[in-house]
Tab-separated table of C-alpha atoms in Angstrom:
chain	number	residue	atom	x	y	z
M	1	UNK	CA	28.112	22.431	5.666
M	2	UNK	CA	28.048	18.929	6.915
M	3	UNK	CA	27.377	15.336	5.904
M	4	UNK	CA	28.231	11.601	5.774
M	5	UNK	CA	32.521	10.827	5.830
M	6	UNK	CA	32.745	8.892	2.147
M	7	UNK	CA	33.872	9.727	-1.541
M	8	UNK	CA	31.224	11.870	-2.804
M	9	UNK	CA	31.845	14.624	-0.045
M	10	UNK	CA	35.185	13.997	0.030
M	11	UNK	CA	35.208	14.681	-3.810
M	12	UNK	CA	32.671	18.073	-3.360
M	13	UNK	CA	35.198	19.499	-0.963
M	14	UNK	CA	38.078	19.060	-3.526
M	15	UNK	CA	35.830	20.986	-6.281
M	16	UNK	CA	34.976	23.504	-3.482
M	17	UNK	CA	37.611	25.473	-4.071
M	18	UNK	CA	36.499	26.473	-7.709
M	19	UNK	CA	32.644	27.996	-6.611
M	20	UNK	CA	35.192	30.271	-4.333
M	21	UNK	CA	37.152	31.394	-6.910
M	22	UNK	CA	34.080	32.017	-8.800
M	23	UNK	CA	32.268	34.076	-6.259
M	24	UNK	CA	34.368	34.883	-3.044
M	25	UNK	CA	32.038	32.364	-1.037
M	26	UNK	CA	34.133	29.887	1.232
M	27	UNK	CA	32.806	26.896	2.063
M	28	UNK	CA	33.865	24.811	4.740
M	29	UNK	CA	32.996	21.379	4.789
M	30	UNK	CA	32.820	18.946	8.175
M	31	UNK	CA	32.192	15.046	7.539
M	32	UNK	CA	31.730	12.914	9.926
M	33	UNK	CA	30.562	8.748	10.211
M	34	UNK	CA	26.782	8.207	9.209
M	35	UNK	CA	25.474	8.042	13.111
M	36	UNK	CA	27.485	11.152	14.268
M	37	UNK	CA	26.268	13.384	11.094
M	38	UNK	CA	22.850	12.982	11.626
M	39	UNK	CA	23.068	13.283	15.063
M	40	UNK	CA	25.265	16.446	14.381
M	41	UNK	CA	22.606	18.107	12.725
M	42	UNK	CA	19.885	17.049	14.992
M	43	UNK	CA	21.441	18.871	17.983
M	44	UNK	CA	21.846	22.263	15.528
M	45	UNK	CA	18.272	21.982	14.279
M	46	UNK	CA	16.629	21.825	17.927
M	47	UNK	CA	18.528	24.452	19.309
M	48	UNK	CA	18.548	26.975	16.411
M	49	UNK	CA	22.121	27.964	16.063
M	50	UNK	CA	22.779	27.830	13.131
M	51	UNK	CA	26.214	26.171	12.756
M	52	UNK	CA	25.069	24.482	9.657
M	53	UNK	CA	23.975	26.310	6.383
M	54	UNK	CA	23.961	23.236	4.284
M	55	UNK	CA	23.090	19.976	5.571
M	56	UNK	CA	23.621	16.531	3.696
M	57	UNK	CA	21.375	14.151	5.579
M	58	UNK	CA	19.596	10.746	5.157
M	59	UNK	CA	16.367	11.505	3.082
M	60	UNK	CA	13.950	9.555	5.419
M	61	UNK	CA	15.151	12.594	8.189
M	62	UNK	CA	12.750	14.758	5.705
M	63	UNK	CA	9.396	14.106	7.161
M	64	UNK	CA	10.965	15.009	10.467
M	65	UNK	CA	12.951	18.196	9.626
M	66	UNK	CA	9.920	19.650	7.303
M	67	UNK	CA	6.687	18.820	9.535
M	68	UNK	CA	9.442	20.218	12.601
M	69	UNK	CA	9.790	23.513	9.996
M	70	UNK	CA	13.665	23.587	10.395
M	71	UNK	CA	13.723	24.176	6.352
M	72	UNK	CA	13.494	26.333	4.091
M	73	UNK	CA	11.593	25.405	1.081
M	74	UNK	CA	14.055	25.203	-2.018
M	75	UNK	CA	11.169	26.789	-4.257
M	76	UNK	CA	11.216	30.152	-3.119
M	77	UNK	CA	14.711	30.179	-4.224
M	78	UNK	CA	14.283	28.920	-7.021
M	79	UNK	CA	11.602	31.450	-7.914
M	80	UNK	CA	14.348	34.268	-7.524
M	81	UNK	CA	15.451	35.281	-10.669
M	82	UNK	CA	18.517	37.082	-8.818
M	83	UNK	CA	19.328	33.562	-7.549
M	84	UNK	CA	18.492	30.962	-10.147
M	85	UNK	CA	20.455	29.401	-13.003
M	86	UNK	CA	18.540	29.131	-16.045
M	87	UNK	CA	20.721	26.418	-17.290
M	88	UNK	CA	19.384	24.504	-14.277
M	89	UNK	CA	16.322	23.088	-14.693
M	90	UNK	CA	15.842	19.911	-12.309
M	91	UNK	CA	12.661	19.427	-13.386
M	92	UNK	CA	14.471	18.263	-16.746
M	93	UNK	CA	17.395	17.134	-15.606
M	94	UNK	CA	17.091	14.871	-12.455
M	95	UNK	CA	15.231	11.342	-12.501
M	96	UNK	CA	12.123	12.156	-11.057
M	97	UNK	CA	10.821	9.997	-9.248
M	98	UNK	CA	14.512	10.081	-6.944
M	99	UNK	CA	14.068	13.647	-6.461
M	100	UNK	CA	10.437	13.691	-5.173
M	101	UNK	CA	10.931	10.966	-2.793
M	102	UNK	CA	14.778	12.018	-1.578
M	103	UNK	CA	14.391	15.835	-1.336
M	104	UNK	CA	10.188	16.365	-1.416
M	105	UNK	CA	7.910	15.987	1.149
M	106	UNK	CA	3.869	16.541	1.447
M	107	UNK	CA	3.993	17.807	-2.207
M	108	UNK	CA	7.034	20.857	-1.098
M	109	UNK	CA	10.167	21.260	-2.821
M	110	UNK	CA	13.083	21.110	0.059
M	111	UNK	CA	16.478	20.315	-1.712
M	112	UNK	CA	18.033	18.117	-4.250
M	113	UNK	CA	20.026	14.634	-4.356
M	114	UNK	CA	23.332	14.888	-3.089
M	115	UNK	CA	23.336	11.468	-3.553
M	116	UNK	CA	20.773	8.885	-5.717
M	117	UNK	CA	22.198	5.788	-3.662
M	118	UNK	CA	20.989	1.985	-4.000
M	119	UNK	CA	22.365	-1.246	-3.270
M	120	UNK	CA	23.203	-4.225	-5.192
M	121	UNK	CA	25.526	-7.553	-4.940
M	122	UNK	CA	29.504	-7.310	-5.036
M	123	UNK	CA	30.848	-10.172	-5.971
M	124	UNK	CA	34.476	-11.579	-7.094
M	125	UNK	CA	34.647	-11.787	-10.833
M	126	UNK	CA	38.274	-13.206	-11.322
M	127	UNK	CA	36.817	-16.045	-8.428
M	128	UNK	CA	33.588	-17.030	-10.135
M	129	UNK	CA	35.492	-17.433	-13.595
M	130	UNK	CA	38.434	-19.602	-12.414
M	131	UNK	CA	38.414	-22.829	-14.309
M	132	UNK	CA	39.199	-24.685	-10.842
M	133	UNK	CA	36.670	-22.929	-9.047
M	134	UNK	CA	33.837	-23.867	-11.580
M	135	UNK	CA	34.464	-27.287	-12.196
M	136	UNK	CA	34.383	-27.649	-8.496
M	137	UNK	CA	31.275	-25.576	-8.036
M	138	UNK	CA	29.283	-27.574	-10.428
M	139	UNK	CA	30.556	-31.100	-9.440
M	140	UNK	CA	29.111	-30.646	-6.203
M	141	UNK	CA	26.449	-28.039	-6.897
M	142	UNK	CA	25.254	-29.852	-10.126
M	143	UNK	CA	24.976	-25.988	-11.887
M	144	UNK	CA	27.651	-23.619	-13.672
M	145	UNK	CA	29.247	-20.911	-11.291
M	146	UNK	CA	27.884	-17.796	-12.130
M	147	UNK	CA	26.641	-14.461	-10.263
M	148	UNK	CA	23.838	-15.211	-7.972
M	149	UNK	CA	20.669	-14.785	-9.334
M	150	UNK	CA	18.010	-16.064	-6.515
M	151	UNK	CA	18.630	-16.893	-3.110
M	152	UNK	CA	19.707	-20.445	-3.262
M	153	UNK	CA	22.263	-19.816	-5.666
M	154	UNK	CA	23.621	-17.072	-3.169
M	155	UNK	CA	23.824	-19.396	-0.553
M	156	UNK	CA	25.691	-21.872	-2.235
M	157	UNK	CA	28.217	-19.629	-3.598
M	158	UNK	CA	28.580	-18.679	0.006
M	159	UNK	CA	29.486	-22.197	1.054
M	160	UNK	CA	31.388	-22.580	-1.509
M	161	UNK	CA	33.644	-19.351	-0.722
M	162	UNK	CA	33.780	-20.409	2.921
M	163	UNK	CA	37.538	-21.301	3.597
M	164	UNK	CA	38.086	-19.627	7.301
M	165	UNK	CA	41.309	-21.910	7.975
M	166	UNK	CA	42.254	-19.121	4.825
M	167	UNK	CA	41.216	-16.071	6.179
M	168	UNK	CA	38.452	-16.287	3.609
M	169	UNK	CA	34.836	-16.003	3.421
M	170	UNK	CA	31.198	-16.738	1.882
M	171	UNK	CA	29.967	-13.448	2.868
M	172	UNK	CA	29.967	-11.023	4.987
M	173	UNK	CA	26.455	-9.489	6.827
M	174	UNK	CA	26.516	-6.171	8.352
M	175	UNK	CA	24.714	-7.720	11.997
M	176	UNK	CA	25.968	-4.493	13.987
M	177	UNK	CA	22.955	-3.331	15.756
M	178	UNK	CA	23.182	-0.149	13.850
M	179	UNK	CA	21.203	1.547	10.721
M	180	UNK	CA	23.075	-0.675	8.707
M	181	UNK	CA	21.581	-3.772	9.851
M	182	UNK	CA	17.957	-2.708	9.202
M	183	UNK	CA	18.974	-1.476	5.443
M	184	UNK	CA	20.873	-4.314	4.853
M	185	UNK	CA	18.360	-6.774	5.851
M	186	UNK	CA	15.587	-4.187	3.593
M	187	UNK	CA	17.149	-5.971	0.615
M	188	UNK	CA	16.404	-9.549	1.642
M	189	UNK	CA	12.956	-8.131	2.883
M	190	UNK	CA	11.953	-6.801	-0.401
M	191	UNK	CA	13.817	-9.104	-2.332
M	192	UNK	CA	11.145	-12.163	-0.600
M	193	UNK	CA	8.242	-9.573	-1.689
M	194	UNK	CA	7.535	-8.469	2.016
M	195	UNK	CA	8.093	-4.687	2.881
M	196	UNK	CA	7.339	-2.769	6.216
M	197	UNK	CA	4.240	-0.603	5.485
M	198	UNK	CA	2.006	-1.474	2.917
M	199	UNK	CA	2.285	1.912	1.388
M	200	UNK	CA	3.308	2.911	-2.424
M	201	UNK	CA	5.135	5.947	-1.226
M	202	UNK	CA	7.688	7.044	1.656
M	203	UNK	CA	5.564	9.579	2.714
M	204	UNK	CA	2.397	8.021	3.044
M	205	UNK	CA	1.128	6.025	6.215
M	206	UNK	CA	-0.607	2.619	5.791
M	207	UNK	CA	-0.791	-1.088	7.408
M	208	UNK	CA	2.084	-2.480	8.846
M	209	UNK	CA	3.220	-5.547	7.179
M	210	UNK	CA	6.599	-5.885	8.513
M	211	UNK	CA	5.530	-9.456	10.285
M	212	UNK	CA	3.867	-11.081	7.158
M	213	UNK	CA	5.364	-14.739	6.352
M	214	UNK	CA	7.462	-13.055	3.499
M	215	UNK	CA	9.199	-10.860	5.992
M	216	UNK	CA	9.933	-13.812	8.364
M	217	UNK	CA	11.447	-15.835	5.628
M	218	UNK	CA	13.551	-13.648	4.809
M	219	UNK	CA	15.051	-13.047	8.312
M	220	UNK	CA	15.657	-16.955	8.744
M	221	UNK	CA	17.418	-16.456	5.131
M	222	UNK	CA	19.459	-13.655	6.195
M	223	UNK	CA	20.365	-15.286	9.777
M	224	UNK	CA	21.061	-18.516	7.742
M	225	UNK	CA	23.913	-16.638	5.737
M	226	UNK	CA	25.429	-16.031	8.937
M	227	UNK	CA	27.147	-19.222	9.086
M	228	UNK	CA	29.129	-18.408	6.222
M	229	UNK	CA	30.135	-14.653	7.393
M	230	UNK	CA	33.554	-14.176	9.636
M	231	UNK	CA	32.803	-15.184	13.332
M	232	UNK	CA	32.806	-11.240	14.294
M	233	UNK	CA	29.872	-10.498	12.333
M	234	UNK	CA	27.307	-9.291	14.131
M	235	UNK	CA	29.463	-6.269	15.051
M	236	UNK	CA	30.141	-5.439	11.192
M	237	UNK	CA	28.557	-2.549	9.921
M	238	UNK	CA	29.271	-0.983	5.903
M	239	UNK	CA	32.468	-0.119	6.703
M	240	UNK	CA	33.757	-3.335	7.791
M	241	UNK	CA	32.433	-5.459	5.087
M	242	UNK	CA	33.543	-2.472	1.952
M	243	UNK	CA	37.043	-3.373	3.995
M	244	UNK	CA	36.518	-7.214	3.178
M	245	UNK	CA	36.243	-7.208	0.058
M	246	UNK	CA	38.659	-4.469	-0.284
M	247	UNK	CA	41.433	-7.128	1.127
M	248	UNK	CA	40.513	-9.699	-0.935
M	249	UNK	CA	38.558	-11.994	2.409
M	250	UNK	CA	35.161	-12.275	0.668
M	251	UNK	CA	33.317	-13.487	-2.437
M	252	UNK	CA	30.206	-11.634	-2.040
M	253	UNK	CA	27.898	-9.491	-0.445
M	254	UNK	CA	25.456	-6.339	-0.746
M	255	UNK	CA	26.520	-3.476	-0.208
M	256	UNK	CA	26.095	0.432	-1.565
M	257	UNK	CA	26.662	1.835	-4.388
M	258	UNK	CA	28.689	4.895	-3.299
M	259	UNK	CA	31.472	2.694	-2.136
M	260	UNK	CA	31.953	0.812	-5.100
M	261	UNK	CA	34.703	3.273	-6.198
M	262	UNK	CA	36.648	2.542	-3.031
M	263	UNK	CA	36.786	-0.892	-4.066
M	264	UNK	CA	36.950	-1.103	-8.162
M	265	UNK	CA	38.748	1.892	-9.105
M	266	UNK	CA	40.628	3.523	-5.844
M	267	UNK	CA	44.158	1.463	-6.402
M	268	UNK	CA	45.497	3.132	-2.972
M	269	UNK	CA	42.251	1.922	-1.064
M	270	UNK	CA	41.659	-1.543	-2.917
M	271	UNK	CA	43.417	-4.975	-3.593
M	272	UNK	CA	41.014	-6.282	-5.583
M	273	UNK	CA	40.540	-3.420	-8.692
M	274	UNK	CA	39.321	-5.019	-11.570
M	275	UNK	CA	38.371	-8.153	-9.804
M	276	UNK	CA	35.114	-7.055	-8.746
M	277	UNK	CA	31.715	-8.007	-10.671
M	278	UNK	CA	28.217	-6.005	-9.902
M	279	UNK	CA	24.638	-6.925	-10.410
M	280	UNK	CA	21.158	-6.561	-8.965
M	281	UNK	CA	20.285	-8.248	-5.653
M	282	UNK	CA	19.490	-11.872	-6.169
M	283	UNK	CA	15.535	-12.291	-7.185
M	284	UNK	CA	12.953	-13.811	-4.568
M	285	UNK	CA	8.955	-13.847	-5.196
M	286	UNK	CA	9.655	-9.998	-5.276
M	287	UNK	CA	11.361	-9.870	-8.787
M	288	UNK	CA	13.956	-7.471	-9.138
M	289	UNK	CA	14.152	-4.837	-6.266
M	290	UNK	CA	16.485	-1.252	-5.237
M	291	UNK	CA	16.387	0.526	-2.688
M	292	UNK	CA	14.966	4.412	-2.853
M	293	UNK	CA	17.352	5.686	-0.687
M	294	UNK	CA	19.854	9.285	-1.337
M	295	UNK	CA	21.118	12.184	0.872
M	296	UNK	CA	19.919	15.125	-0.094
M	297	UNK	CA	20.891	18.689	-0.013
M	298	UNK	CA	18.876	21.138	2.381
M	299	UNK	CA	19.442	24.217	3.825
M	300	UNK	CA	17.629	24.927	7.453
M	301	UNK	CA	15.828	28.170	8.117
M	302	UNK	CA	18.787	28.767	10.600
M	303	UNK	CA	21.272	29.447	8.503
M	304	UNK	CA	23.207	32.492	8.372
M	305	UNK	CA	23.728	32.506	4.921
M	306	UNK	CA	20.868	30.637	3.373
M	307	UNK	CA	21.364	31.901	-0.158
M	308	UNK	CA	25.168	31.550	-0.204
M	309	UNK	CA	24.112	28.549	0.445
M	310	UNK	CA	21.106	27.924	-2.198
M	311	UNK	CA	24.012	29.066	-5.078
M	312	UNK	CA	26.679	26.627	-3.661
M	313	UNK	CA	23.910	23.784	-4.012
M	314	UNK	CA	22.839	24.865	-7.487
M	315	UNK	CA	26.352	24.808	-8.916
M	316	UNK	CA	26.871	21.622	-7.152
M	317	UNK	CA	24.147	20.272	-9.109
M	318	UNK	CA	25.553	21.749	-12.663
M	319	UNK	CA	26.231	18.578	-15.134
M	320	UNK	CA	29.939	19.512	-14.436
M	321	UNK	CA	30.473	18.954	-11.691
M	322	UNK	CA	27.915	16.444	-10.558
M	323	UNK	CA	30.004	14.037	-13.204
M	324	UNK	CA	33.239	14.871	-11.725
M	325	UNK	CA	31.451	13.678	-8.325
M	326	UNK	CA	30.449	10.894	-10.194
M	327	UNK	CA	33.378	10.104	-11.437
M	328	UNK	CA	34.840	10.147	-7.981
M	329	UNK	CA	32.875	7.572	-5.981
M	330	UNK	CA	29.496	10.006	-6.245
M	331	UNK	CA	26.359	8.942	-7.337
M	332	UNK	CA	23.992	11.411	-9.372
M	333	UNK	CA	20.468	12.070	-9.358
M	334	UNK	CA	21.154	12.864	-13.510
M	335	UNK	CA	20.204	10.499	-16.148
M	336	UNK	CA	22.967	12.536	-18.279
M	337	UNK	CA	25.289	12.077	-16.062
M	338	UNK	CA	25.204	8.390	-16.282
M	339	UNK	CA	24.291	8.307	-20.170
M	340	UNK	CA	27.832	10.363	-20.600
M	341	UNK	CA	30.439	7.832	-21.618
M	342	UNK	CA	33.242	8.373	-18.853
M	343	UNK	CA	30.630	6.777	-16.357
M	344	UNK	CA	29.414	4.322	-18.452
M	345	UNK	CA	32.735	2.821	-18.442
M	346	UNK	CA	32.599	2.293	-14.603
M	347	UNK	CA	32.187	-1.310	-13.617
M	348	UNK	CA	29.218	-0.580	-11.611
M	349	UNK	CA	27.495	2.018	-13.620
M	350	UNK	CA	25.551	-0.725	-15.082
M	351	UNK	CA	24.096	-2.362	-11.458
M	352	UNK	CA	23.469	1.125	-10.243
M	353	UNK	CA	21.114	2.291	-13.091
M	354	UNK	CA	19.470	-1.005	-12.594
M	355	UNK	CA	19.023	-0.530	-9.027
M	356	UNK	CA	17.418	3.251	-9.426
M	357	UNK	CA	14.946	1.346	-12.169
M	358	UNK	CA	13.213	-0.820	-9.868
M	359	UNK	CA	14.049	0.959	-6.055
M	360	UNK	CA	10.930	0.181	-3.276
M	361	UNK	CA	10.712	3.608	-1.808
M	362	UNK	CA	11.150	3.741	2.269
M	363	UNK	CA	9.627	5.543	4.804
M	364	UNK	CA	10.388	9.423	5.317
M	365	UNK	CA	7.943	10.328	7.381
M	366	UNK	CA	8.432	11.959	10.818
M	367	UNK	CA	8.484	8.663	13.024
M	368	UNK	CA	11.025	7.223	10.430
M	369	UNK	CA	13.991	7.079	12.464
M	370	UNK	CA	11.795	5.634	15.448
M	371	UNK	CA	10.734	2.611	12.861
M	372	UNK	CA	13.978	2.601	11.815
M	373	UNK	CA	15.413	2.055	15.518
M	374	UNK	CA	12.503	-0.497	16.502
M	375	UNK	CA	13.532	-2.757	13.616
M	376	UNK	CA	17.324	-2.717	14.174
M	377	UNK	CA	16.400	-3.548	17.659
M	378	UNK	CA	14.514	-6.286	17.053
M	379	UNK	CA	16.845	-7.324	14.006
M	380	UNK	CA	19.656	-7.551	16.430
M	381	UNK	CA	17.695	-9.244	19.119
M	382	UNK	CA	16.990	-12.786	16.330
M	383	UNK	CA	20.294	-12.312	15.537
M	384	UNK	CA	21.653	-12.875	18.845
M	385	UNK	CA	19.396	-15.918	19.786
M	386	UNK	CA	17.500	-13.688	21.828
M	387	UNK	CA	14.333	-14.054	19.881
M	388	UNK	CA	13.051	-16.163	16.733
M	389	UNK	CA	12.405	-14.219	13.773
M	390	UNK	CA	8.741	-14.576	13.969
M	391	UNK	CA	8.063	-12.517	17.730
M	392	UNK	CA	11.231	-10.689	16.821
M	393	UNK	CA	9.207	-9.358	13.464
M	394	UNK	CA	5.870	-9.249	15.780
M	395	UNK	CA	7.102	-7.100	18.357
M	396	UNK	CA	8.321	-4.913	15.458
M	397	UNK	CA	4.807	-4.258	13.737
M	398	UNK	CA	3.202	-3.452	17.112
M	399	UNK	CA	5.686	-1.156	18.184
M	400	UNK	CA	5.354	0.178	14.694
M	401	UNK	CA	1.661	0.146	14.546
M	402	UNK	CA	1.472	1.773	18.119
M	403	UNK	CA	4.135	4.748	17.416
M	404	UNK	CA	2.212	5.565	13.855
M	405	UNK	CA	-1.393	5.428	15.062
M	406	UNK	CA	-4.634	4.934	13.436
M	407	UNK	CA	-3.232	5.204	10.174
M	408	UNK	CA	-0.913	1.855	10.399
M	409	UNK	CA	-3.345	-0.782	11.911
M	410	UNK	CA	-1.617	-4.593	12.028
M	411	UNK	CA	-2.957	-6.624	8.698
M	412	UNK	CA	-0.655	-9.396	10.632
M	413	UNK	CA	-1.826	-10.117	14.082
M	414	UNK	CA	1.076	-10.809	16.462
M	415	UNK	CA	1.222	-14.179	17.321
């Protein structure tokens, strides 16, 4: 099997181990960066080897892989009675609305979460309640220092925070162009109450909105934070700001909620354990906003073993173990999971069940990683003072429009 380098597969391959002794199936487990995995399993799907019997990819791959037919549909399997648990009934037992839009597409059954995953704001608790740094704050702010809760408050935490002649910073963006830069900046995009289709579901098509005035202001927003970031910035992806705040250089920034355990429990990874606060994104005109967003477990009609495979995935997704993944930087598509009182102790349990409440679902279908590269193009283009966020965000929705068809007119002329 393969999938993304980070806790939660690092934490199924140390439970691995215990299916084998259960049933004489080995599993062997490759992980590799986010880029390289997908790309990994792209190359196996088009030329039908095989390599893979389990794949852990991205869920807006799933339009791609499914209308392609590289999977097999997890229903059949399920349907086996020589195959299924009865104690596992995901149905029941998963939040719903995760599971359809992570592991279902067109109304079939392909997989389950490997991962629910959302974003939210890290911040530096022990900073934000140090007498000196609040009576400082508010003498030249005129409010009490306190997590972020809009935009402007964000920024002028970030100011506050910036000390570079300390090695210290605001914030930190992820400005790579890379993936991360488009679902970084998704936040700030929904957050403003813009989004890029105009579309209540991931796998539906509709207008392209991704140039509307909301979207633009929150690209001049995001670029303004910037300023605030460490000079090397724009080549930061997740990895480089999770190490940030890790070594104690930041105050805050938004990041994912599968690497929160690397940074507020891990003691050998992290400086800064127990010094770490979580809450929801700061509000704009959008409210409160997640991300839908997950990996999810699939097994391609290549695979040599596919129902080895199907019963490794099922007793993956057994309450057991799914909270010791949990426990150990995972993050579970069960509500009982988090409900269970081991998890709810977790400084960031709280953020991430916020997060799944009110996630803005994303696009899986099969152009998705096309609209995903035409953004972080143009993304990285403002960023560099190439382009201003307005033709930047223009030359987006045509591209957009163009690659999806009839289905995705403009309902924002380009300028």
């Amino acid at each position: 099997m393969v999938g993304e380098a980070l806790p939660p597969l690092e934490a199924l391959k140390k439970m691995a181990p215990e299916f084998e002794k259960q049933t004489g199936i080995h599993v062997e487990v490759e992980m590799y960066e986010h880029s390289e995995a997908v790309n990994k399993v792209q190359l196996d799907l088009n030329s039908h080897r095989g390599r893979y019997d389990v794949i852990i990819q991205p869920h807006r791959e799933l339009g791609k892989f499914a209308t392609n037919n590289h999977l097999v549909e997890i229903a059949k399997m399920m349907a086996d009675p020589a195959l299924r648990d009865p104690s596992f009934e995901p149905e029941k037992q998963l939040y719903q609305t995760a599971w359809h839009e992570i592991s279902w597409y067109d109304g079939k059954e392909y997989g389950f979460p490997f991962t629910v995953l959302n974003m939210f704001m890290w911040y530096r608790s022990d900073l934000l309640a140090d007498p000196k740094e609040q009576a400082g704050f508010k003498a030249k702010y005129g409010y009490d220092l306190a997590p972020a809760k809009d935009w402007k408050q964000y920024r002028d935490i970030a100011e506050w925070f910036y000390r570079p002649d300390q090695g210290f910073y605001g914030t930190a963006l992820q400005g790579k162009r890379h993936e991360a830069l488009w679902y970084e900046w998704l936040n700030f995009l929904y957050s403003f109450g813009g989004d890029v289709l105009d579309v209540k579901s991931g796998s539906a098509c509709g207008p392209v909105i991704v140039n509307s005035p909301k979207a633009v202001a929150s690209l001049e927003y995001y670029k303004s934070l910037l300023q605030f970031s460490p000079p090397d910035s724009l080549n930061y992806f997740w990895d480089d700001v999770m190490a940030l705040m890790q070594q104690a250089k930041v105050a805050e920034l938004i990041m994912w909620n599968d690497a929160t355990y690397a940074v507020s429990v891990d003691t050998t990874a992290s400086t800064v354990v127990g010094k770490v606060g979580f809450d929801l994104v700061p509000q704009g005109e959008g409210g409160k906003i997640g991300q839908v967003e997950g990996w999810t477990y699939l097994i391609p009609i290549y695979s040599k073993n596919p129902q080895a495979a199907f019963l490794f995935v099922q007793w993956m997704m057994g309450y057991d173990r799914q909270l010791e993944q949990h426990l150990n930087g995972g993050a579970s598509g069960r509500p009982d999971v988090y409900a269970s009182a081991e998890v709810q102790k977790l400084p960031y349990a709280k953020a991430s069940m916020e997060a799944n409440e009110h996630a803005v679902p994303k696009a899986t279908l099969p152009q998705s990683a096309e609209m995903t590269d035409i953004l972080v193009r143009e993304l990285s283009s403002y960023l560099a003072g190439e382009k201003e966020a307005q033709a930047a965000l223009d030359t987006a929705a045509t591209d957009i429009s163009t690659l999806l068809g009839s289905c995705a007119p403009m309902t924002y002329p380009a300028r």
